[in-house]
Amino acid sequence: MSYNPLLSAYFHLLSDGDYSHTTLLSPIAVQEYSEEFSFHPAVQLFGGYVLDDLGTSNHHLLITTGPLAGCVYYLSHDDDSRVVFATSSDFLAAVLQAQQTEQDSSDLHPAISPLAKNQSALSALITELLDSGDDEAEDLLPSLLPSVDLNDLALLQRLATSDNFYLGEALTHEIIKRPAAHLLPIAQLCAAHAHSQVSGVGAKAVRSIQALRYAPA
């Protein structure tokens, strides 16, 4: 059977280790689960393949297309979806560590997502989704923001002032995680947002940036 090259590389890594007592799916099961999830916008947009069965409604996906190709994405029922591993080998290492320490692999997600290597392509994808008029596509945007390096200020301004308050809220959470002086005008826009769900967190983002002035050198 012919597979996507990134999926083939993942299956090769899978065959080199002993993952029999983990939540990882076999190559055949990956195909079956992925077909079952083919309706999902994230699977469609990312060329995603379901890699595991955690016994919940959450799954890790291998991204095979677009600016995040090769990364592993956490598809979460609780709206905490994001890229959590830069490579499939990083993901597999976390799976083994979770097994050895009797944790869930989701417990080993980094607090800050790996950033996309091609930021201009990611910005272009986000802009395309914003312009699409497709509500389901736009619903994926908050899960992409953790992979943005927060340097495209024109795009960030558009997100901060969007009528879709989920975008501004997601952006402010990223600013709080990664405060920087150049983001103060963006945080201030969020703090001035008409929706309280953005403005409240935006005020925290402003304070997190202002606190940098007083942080020890």
PDB file of C-alpha atoms in Angstrom:
ATOM      1  CA  MET A   1       0.000   0.000   0.000  1.00  0.00           C
ATOM      2  CA  SER A   2       1.230   3.491  -0.873  1.00  0.00           C
ATOM      3  CA  TYR A   3       1.263   5.954   2.027  1.00  0.00           C
ATOM      4  CA  ASN A   4       1.946   9.655   2.377  1.00  0.00           C
ATOM      5  CA  PRO A   5       5.750   9.973   2.867  1.00  0.00           C
ATOM      6  CA  LEU A   6       5.364  11.492   6.340  1.00  0.00           C
ATOM      7  CA  LEU A   7       2.988   8.718   7.351  1.00  0.00           C
ATOM      8  CA  SER A   8       5.360   6.112   5.928  1.00  0.00           C
ATOM      9  CA  ALA A   9       8.212   7.609   7.964  1.00  0.00           C
ATOM     10  CA  TYR A  10       6.051   7.442  11.087  1.00  0.00           C
ATOM     11  CA  PHE A  11       5.176   3.788  10.452  1.00  0.00           C
ATOM     12  CA  HIS A  12       8.894   3.062  10.024  1.00  0.00           C
ATOM     13  CA  LEU A  13       9.625   4.597  13.422  1.00  0.00           C
ATOM     14  CA  LEU A  14       6.721   2.651  14.898  1.00  0.00           C
ATOM     15  CA  SER A  15       8.106  -0.624  13.579  1.00  0.00           C
ATOM     16  CA  ASP A  16      11.507   0.073  15.174  1.00  0.00           C
ATOM     17  CA  GLY A  17      10.201   0.192  18.741  1.00  0.00           C
ATOM     18  CA  ASP A  18       8.023  -1.772  21.150  1.00  0.00           C
ATOM     19  CA  TYR A  19       4.784   0.159  21.529  1.00  0.00           C
ATOM     20  CA  SER A  20       2.590  -2.871  22.154  1.00  0.00           C
ATOM     21  CA  HIS A  21       1.483  -1.689  25.596  1.00  0.00           C
ATOM     22  CA  THR A  22       0.771   1.909  24.615  1.00  0.00           C
ATOM     23  CA  THR A  23      -2.291   3.682  23.236  1.00  0.00           C
ATOM     24  CA  LEU A  24      -0.796   3.847  19.741  1.00  0.00           C
ATOM     25  CA  LEU A  25      -2.737   2.408  16.842  1.00  0.00           C
ATOM     26  CA  SER A  26      -1.359  -0.135  14.387  1.00  0.00           C
ATOM     27  CA  PRO A  27      -0.866   1.048  10.790  1.00  0.00           C
ATOM     28  CA  ILE A  28      -4.119  -0.619   9.754  1.00  0.00           C
ATOM     29  CA  ALA A  29      -5.993   0.952  12.669  1.00  0.00           C
ATOM     30  CA  VAL A  30      -4.494   4.373  11.834  1.00  0.00           C
ATOM     31  CA  GLN A  31      -6.041   4.079   8.389  1.00  0.00           C
ATOM     32  CA  GLU A  32      -9.387   2.918   9.773  1.00  0.00           C
ATOM     33  CA  TYR A  33      -9.628   5.573  12.478  1.00  0.00           C
ATOM     34  CA  SER A  34      -8.544   8.293  10.057  1.00  0.00           C
ATOM     35  CA  GLU A  35     -11.267   7.310   7.622  1.00  0.00           C
ATOM     36  CA  GLU A  36     -13.817   7.486  10.448  1.00  0.00           C
ATOM     37  CA  PHE A  37     -12.586  11.001  11.273  1.00  0.00           C
ATOM     38  CA  SER A  38     -12.420  12.140   7.651  1.00  0.00           C
ATOM     39  CA  PHE A  39     -15.438  14.384   8.264  1.00  0.00           C
ATOM     40  CA  HIS A  40     -13.545  16.492  10.804  1.00  0.00           C
ATOM     41  CA  PRO A  41     -12.305  19.898   9.554  1.00  0.00           C
ATOM     42  CA  ALA A  42      -8.902  19.439  11.249  1.00  0.00           C
ATOM     43  CA  VAL A  43      -8.355  16.091   9.544  1.00  0.00           C
ATOM     44  CA  GLN A  44      -9.351  17.621   6.211  1.00  0.00           C
ATOM     45  CA  LEU A  45      -7.263  20.789   6.554  1.00  0.00           C
ATOM     46  CA  PHE A  46      -4.119  19.124   7.891  1.00  0.00           C
ATOM     47  CA  GLY A  47      -4.236  15.872   5.958  1.00  0.00           C
ATOM     48  CA  GLY A  48      -4.388  14.428   9.454  1.00  0.00           C
ATOM     49  CA  TYR A  49      -3.992  10.807  10.495  1.00  0.00           C
ATOM     50  CA  VAL A  50      -5.210   9.570  13.875  1.00  0.00           C
ATOM     51  CA  LEU A  51      -2.299   7.990  15.749  1.00  0.00           C
ATOM     52  CA  ASP A  52      -3.787   6.794  19.021  1.00  0.00           C
ATOM     53  CA  ASP A  53      -6.838   5.837  21.014  1.00  0.00           C
ATOM     54  CA  LEU A  54      -6.635   7.400  24.466  1.00  0.00           C
ATOM     55  CA  GLY A  55      -9.963   5.956  25.565  1.00  0.00           C
ATOM     56  CA  THR A  56     -11.453   9.462  25.356  1.00  0.00           C
ATOM     57  CA  SER A  57     -12.706  11.683  22.564  1.00  0.00           C
ATOM     58  CA  ASN A  58      -9.193  13.175  22.251  1.00  0.00           C
ATOM     59  CA  HIS A  59      -6.583  12.009  19.757  1.00  0.00           C
ATOM     60  CA  HIS A  60      -3.142  12.886  18.429  1.00  0.00           C
ATOM     61  CA  LEU A  61      -2.988  13.536  14.685  1.00  0.00           C
ATOM     62  CA  LEU A  62      -0.012  13.458  12.356  1.00  0.00           C
ATOM     63  CA  ILE A  63      -0.187  16.512  10.073  1.00  0.00           C
ATOM     64  CA  THR A  64       0.885  15.699   6.524  1.00  0.00           C
ATOM     65  CA  THR A  65       0.046  18.860   4.565  1.00  0.00           C
ATOM     66  CA  GLY A  66       0.540  22.612   4.883  1.00  0.00           C
ATOM     67  CA  PRO A  67       2.957  24.719   6.938  1.00  0.00           C
ATOM     68  CA  LEU A  68       2.725  22.395   9.952  1.00  0.00           C
ATOM     69  CA  ALA A  69       3.404  19.178   8.030  1.00  0.00           C
ATOM     70  CA  GLY A  70       5.330  16.666  10.128  1.00  0.00           C
ATOM     71  CA  CYS A  71       4.034  18.039  13.428  1.00  0.00           C
ATOM     72  CA  VAL A  72       1.718  16.186  15.791  1.00  0.00           C
ATOM     73  CA  TYR A  73      -1.557  17.926  16.631  1.00  0.00           C
ATOM     74  CA  TYR A  74      -3.696  17.247  19.686  1.00  0.00           C
ATOM     75  CA  LEU A  75      -7.364  17.106  18.736  1.00  0.00           C
ATOM     76  CA  SER A  76      -9.122  17.889  21.999  1.00  0.00           C
ATOM     77  CA  HIS A  77     -12.829  17.725  22.718  1.00  0.00           C
ATOM     78  CA  ASP A  78     -12.334  20.473  25.319  1.00  0.00           C
ATOM     79  CA  ASP A  79     -11.189  23.122  22.805  1.00  0.00           C
ATOM     80  CA  ASP A  80      -7.520  22.877  23.766  1.00  0.00           C
ATOM     81  CA  SER A  81      -6.484  21.602  20.342  1.00  0.00           C
ATOM     82  CA  ARG A  82      -3.013  22.646  19.167  1.00  0.00           C
ATOM     83  CA  VAL A  83       0.292  21.357  17.853  1.00  0.00           C
ATOM     84  CA  VAL A  84       2.093  19.642  20.733  1.00  0.00           C
ATOM     85  CA  PHE A  85       5.109  17.955  19.132  1.00  0.00           C
ATOM     86  CA  ALA A  86       7.346  19.232  16.346  1.00  0.00           C
ATOM     87  CA  THR A  87       8.016  15.739  14.961  1.00  0.00           C
ATOM     88  CA  SER A  88       6.584  12.248  15.117  1.00  0.00           C
ATOM     89  CA  SER A  89       9.788  11.035  16.785  1.00  0.00           C
ATOM     90  CA  ASP A  90       9.244  13.559  19.605  1.00  0.00           C
ATOM     91  CA  PHE A  91       5.715  12.230  19.954  1.00  0.00           C
ATOM     92  CA  LEU A  92       6.857   8.613  20.118  1.00  0.00           C
ATOM     93  CA  ALA A  93       9.478   9.487  22.733  1.00  0.00           C
ATOM     94  CA  ALA A  94       6.749  11.081  24.854  1.00  0.00           C
ATOM     95  CA  VAL A  95       4.532   8.006  24.442  1.00  0.00           C
ATOM     96  CA  LEU A  96       7.316   5.768  25.770  1.00  0.00           C
ATOM     97  CA  GLN A  97       8.062   8.151  28.619  1.00  0.00           C
ATOM     98  CA  ALA A  98       4.375   8.223  29.524  1.00  0.00           C
ATOM     99  CA  GLN A  99       4.299   4.431  29.592  1.00  0.00           C
ATOM    100  CA  GLN A 100       7.380   4.223  31.795  1.00  0.00           C
ATOM    101  CA  THR A 101       6.102   6.831  34.253  1.00  0.00           C
ATOM    102  CA  GLU A 102       2.477   5.648  34.199  1.00  0.00           C
ATOM    103  CA  GLN A 103       1.191   8.917  32.792  1.00  0.00           C
ATOM    104  CA  ASP A 104      -0.926   9.825  29.805  1.00  0.00           C
ATOM    105  CA  SER A 105       0.986  11.137  26.807  1.00  0.00           C
ATOM    106  CA  SER A 106      -1.139  14.278  27.024  1.00  0.00           C
ATOM    107  CA  ASP A 107       0.439  14.962  30.442  1.00  0.00           C
ATOM    108  CA  LEU A 108       3.743  15.498  28.621  1.00  0.00           C
ATOM    109  CA  HIS A 109       2.550  18.193  26.260  1.00  0.00           C
ATOM    110  CA  PRO A 110       4.782  21.272  26.384  1.00  0.00           C
ATOM    111  CA  ALA A 111       3.247  24.409  27.869  1.00  0.00           C
ATOM    112  CA  ILE A 112       4.246  26.309  24.733  1.00  0.00           C
ATOM    113  CA  SER A 113       3.650  24.717  21.345  1.00  0.00           C
ATOM    114  CA  PRO A 114       6.438  24.245  18.811  1.00  0.00           C
ATOM    115  CA  LEU A 115       6.424  27.152  16.359  1.00  0.00           C
ATOM    116  CA  ALA A 116       5.898  26.568  12.663  1.00  0.00           C
ATOM    117  CA  LYS A 117       9.155  26.650  10.714  1.00  0.00           C
ATOM    118  CA  ASN A 118       7.515  28.529   7.848  1.00  0.00           C
ATOM    119  CA  GLN A 119       5.768  31.431   9.533  1.00  0.00           C
ATOM    120  CA  SER A 120       4.865  33.216   6.301  1.00  0.00           C
ATOM    121  CA  ALA A 121       3.038  30.104   5.063  1.00  0.00           C
ATOM    122  CA  LEU A 122       1.205  29.790   8.376  1.00  0.00           C
ATOM    123  CA  SER A 123       0.184  33.456   8.231  1.00  0.00           C
ATOM    124  CA  ALA A 124      -1.079  32.888   4.703  1.00  0.00           C
ATOM    125  CA  LEU A 125      -3.118  29.879   5.848  1.00  0.00           C
ATOM    126  CA  ILE A 126      -4.649  31.819   8.741  1.00  0.00           C
ATOM    127  CA  THR A 127      -5.518  34.684   6.406  1.00  0.00           C
ATOM    128  CA  GLU A 128      -7.076  32.251   3.942  1.00  0.00           C
ATOM    129  CA  LEU A 129      -9.244  30.774   6.699  1.00  0.00           C
ATOM    130  CA  LEU A 130     -10.258  34.238   7.880  1.00  0.00           C
ATOM    131  CA  ASP A 131     -11.277  35.186   4.342  1.00  0.00           C
ATOM    132  CA  SER A 132     -13.039  31.910   3.576  1.00  0.00           C
ATOM    133  CA  GLY A 133     -16.354  32.734   5.213  1.00  0.00           C
ATOM    134  CA  ASP A 134     -16.398  29.106   6.372  1.00  0.00           C
ATOM    135  CA  ASP A 135     -17.385  28.934  10.037  1.00  0.00           C
ATOM    136  CA  GLU A 136     -15.959  25.438  10.516  1.00  0.00           C
ATOM    137  CA  ALA A 137     -12.646  26.494   9.007  1.00  0.00           C
ATOM    138  CA  GLU A 138     -12.542  29.598  11.206  1.00  0.00           C
ATOM    139  CA  ASP A 139     -13.178  27.426  14.257  1.00  0.00           C
ATOM    140  CA  LEU A 140      -9.735  25.895  13.691  1.00  0.00           C
ATOM    141  CA  LEU A 141      -7.926  29.230  13.982  1.00  0.00           C
ATOM    142  CA  PRO A 142      -7.538  29.268  17.794  1.00  0.00           C
ATOM    143  CA  SER A 143      -5.696  25.944  17.532  1.00  0.00           C
ATOM    144  CA  LEU A 144      -3.220  27.437  15.047  1.00  0.00           C
ATOM    145  CA  LEU A 145      -2.269  30.499  17.091  1.00  0.00           C
ATOM    146  CA  PRO A 146       0.014  28.600  19.523  1.00  0.00           C
ATOM    147  CA  SER A 147       2.242  27.821  16.507  1.00  0.00           C
ATOM    148  CA  VAL A 148       2.504  31.489  15.435  1.00  0.00           C
ATOM    149  CA  ASP A 149       5.635  33.412  16.425  1.00  0.00           C
ATOM    150  CA  LEU A 150       3.562  36.583  17.127  1.00  0.00           C
ATOM    151  CA  ASN A 151       5.600  38.787  14.808  1.00  0.00           C
ATOM    152  CA  ASP A 152       3.082  39.419  12.004  1.00  0.00           C
ATOM    153  CA  LEU A 153       1.518  42.465  13.643  1.00  0.00           C
ATOM    154  CA  ALA A 154      -0.908  43.187  10.802  1.00  0.00           C
ATOM    155  CA  LEU A 155      -2.380  39.710  11.139  1.00  0.00           C
ATOM    156  CA  LEU A 156      -2.423  39.918  14.935  1.00  0.00           C
ATOM    157  CA  GLN A 157      -4.274  43.235  14.746  1.00  0.00           C
ATOM    158  CA  ARG A 158      -6.900  41.636  12.538  1.00  0.00           C
ATOM    159  CA  LEU A 159      -7.340  38.791  15.007  1.00  0.00           C
ATOM    160  CA  ALA A 160      -7.461  41.134  17.981  1.00  0.00           C
ATOM    161  CA  THR A 161     -10.278  43.193  16.483  1.00  0.00           C
ATOM    162  CA  SER A 162     -12.279  40.344  14.948  1.00  0.00           C
ATOM    163  CA  ASP A 163     -15.974  40.075  15.747  1.00  0.00           C
ATOM    164  CA  ASN A 164     -15.261  36.426  16.488  1.00  0.00           C
ATOM    165  CA  PHE A 165     -14.275  36.883  20.119  1.00  0.00           C
ATOM    166  CA  TYR A 166     -12.763  33.392  20.298  1.00  0.00           C
ATOM    167  CA  LEU A 167      -9.902  34.638  18.112  1.00  0.00           C
ATOM    168  CA  GLY A 168      -9.080  37.572  20.341  1.00  0.00           C
ATOM    169  CA  GLU A 169      -9.349  35.406  23.428  1.00  0.00           C
ATOM    170  CA  ALA A 170      -6.995  32.776  21.994  1.00  0.00           C
ATOM    171  CA  LEU A 171      -4.540  35.478  20.949  1.00  0.00           C
ATOM    172  CA  THR A 172      -4.449  37.049  24.408  1.00  0.00           C
ATOM    173  CA  HIS A 173      -3.736  33.686  26.014  1.00  0.00           C
ATOM    174  CA  GLU A 174      -0.725  33.304  23.712  1.00  0.00           C
ATOM    175  CA  ILE A 175       0.514  36.795  24.550  1.00  0.00           C
ATOM    176  CA  ILE A 176       0.274  35.973  28.257  1.00  0.00           C
ATOM    177  CA  LYS A 177       2.376  32.855  27.654  1.00  0.00           C
ATOM    178  CA  ARG A 178       4.904  34.747  25.514  1.00  0.00           C
ATOM    179  CA  PRO A 179       4.844  38.432  26.494  1.00  0.00           C
ATOM    180  CA  ALA A 180       7.040  40.815  24.517  1.00  0.00           C
ATOM    181  CA  ALA A 181       7.267  44.595  24.316  1.00  0.00           C
ATOM    182  CA  HIS A 182       6.290  44.746  20.645  1.00  0.00           C
ATOM    183  CA  LEU A 183       2.982  43.052  21.483  1.00  0.00           C
ATOM    184  CA  LEU A 184       1.754  45.807  23.810  1.00  0.00           C
ATOM    185  CA  PRO A 185      -0.368  47.582  21.133  1.00  0.00           C
ATOM    186  CA  ILE A 186      -1.982  44.242  20.236  1.00  0.00           C
ATOM    187  CA  ALA A 187      -2.693  43.433  23.874  1.00  0.00           C
ATOM    188  CA  GLN A 188      -4.203  46.901  24.310  1.00  0.00           C
ATOM    189  CA  LEU A 189      -6.517  46.272  21.358  1.00  0.00           C
ATOM    190  CA  CYS A 190      -7.641  43.053  23.014  1.00  0.00           C
ATOM    191  CA  ALA A 191      -8.186  44.864  26.314  1.00  0.00           C
ATOM    192  CA  ALA A 192     -10.419  47.360  24.488  1.00  0.00           C
ATOM    193  CA  HIS A 193     -12.469  44.643  22.759  1.00  0.00           C
ATOM    194  CA  ALA A 194     -16.244  44.978  23.026  1.00  0.00           C
ATOM    195  CA  HIS A 195     -16.614  41.436  24.306  1.00  0.00           C
ATOM    196  CA  SER A 196     -15.730  40.924  27.959  1.00  0.00           C
ATOM    197  CA  GLN A 197     -14.340  37.465  27.235  1.00  0.00           C
ATOM    198  CA  VAL A 198     -11.561  39.178  25.272  1.00  0.00           C
ATOM    199  CA  SER A 199     -11.165  42.407  27.206  1.00  0.00           C
ATOM    200  CA  GLY A 200     -10.714  40.706  30.569  1.00  0.00           C
ATOM    201  CA  VAL A 201      -7.933  38.445  29.370  1.00  0.00           C
ATOM    202  CA  GLY A 202      -6.571  41.308  27.251  1.00  0.00           C
ATOM    203  CA  ALA A 203      -6.060  43.368  30.393  1.00  0.00           C
ATOM    204  CA  LYS A 204      -4.034  40.489  31.839  1.00  0.00           C
ATOM    205  CA  ALA A 205      -1.977  40.381  28.645  1.00  0.00           C
ATOM    206  CA  VAL A 206      -1.228  44.095  28.972  1.00  0.00           C
ATOM    207  CA  ARG A 207      -0.091  43.589  32.551  1.00  0.00           C
ATOM    208  CA  SER A 208       2.093  40.640  31.596  1.00  0.00           C
ATOM    209  CA  ILE A 209       3.935  42.824  29.079  1.00  0.00           C
ATOM    210  CA  GLN A 210       4.215  45.775  31.442  1.00  0.00           C
ATOM    211  CA  ALA A 211       5.690  43.463  34.075  1.00  0.00           C
ATOM    212  CA  LEU A 212       8.653  42.826  31.771  1.00  0.00           C
ATOM    213  CA  ARG A 213       9.948  46.306  32.631  1.00  0.00           C
ATOM    214  CA  TYR A 214      10.419  45.252  36.223  1.00  0.00           C
ATOM    215  CA  ALA A 215      11.705  41.742  35.655  1.00  0.00           C
ATOM    216  CA  PRO A 216      15.312  41.112  36.805  1.00  0.00           C
ATOM    217  CA  ALA A 217      17.839  41.362  33.996  1.00  0.00           C
TER     218      ALA A 217
END
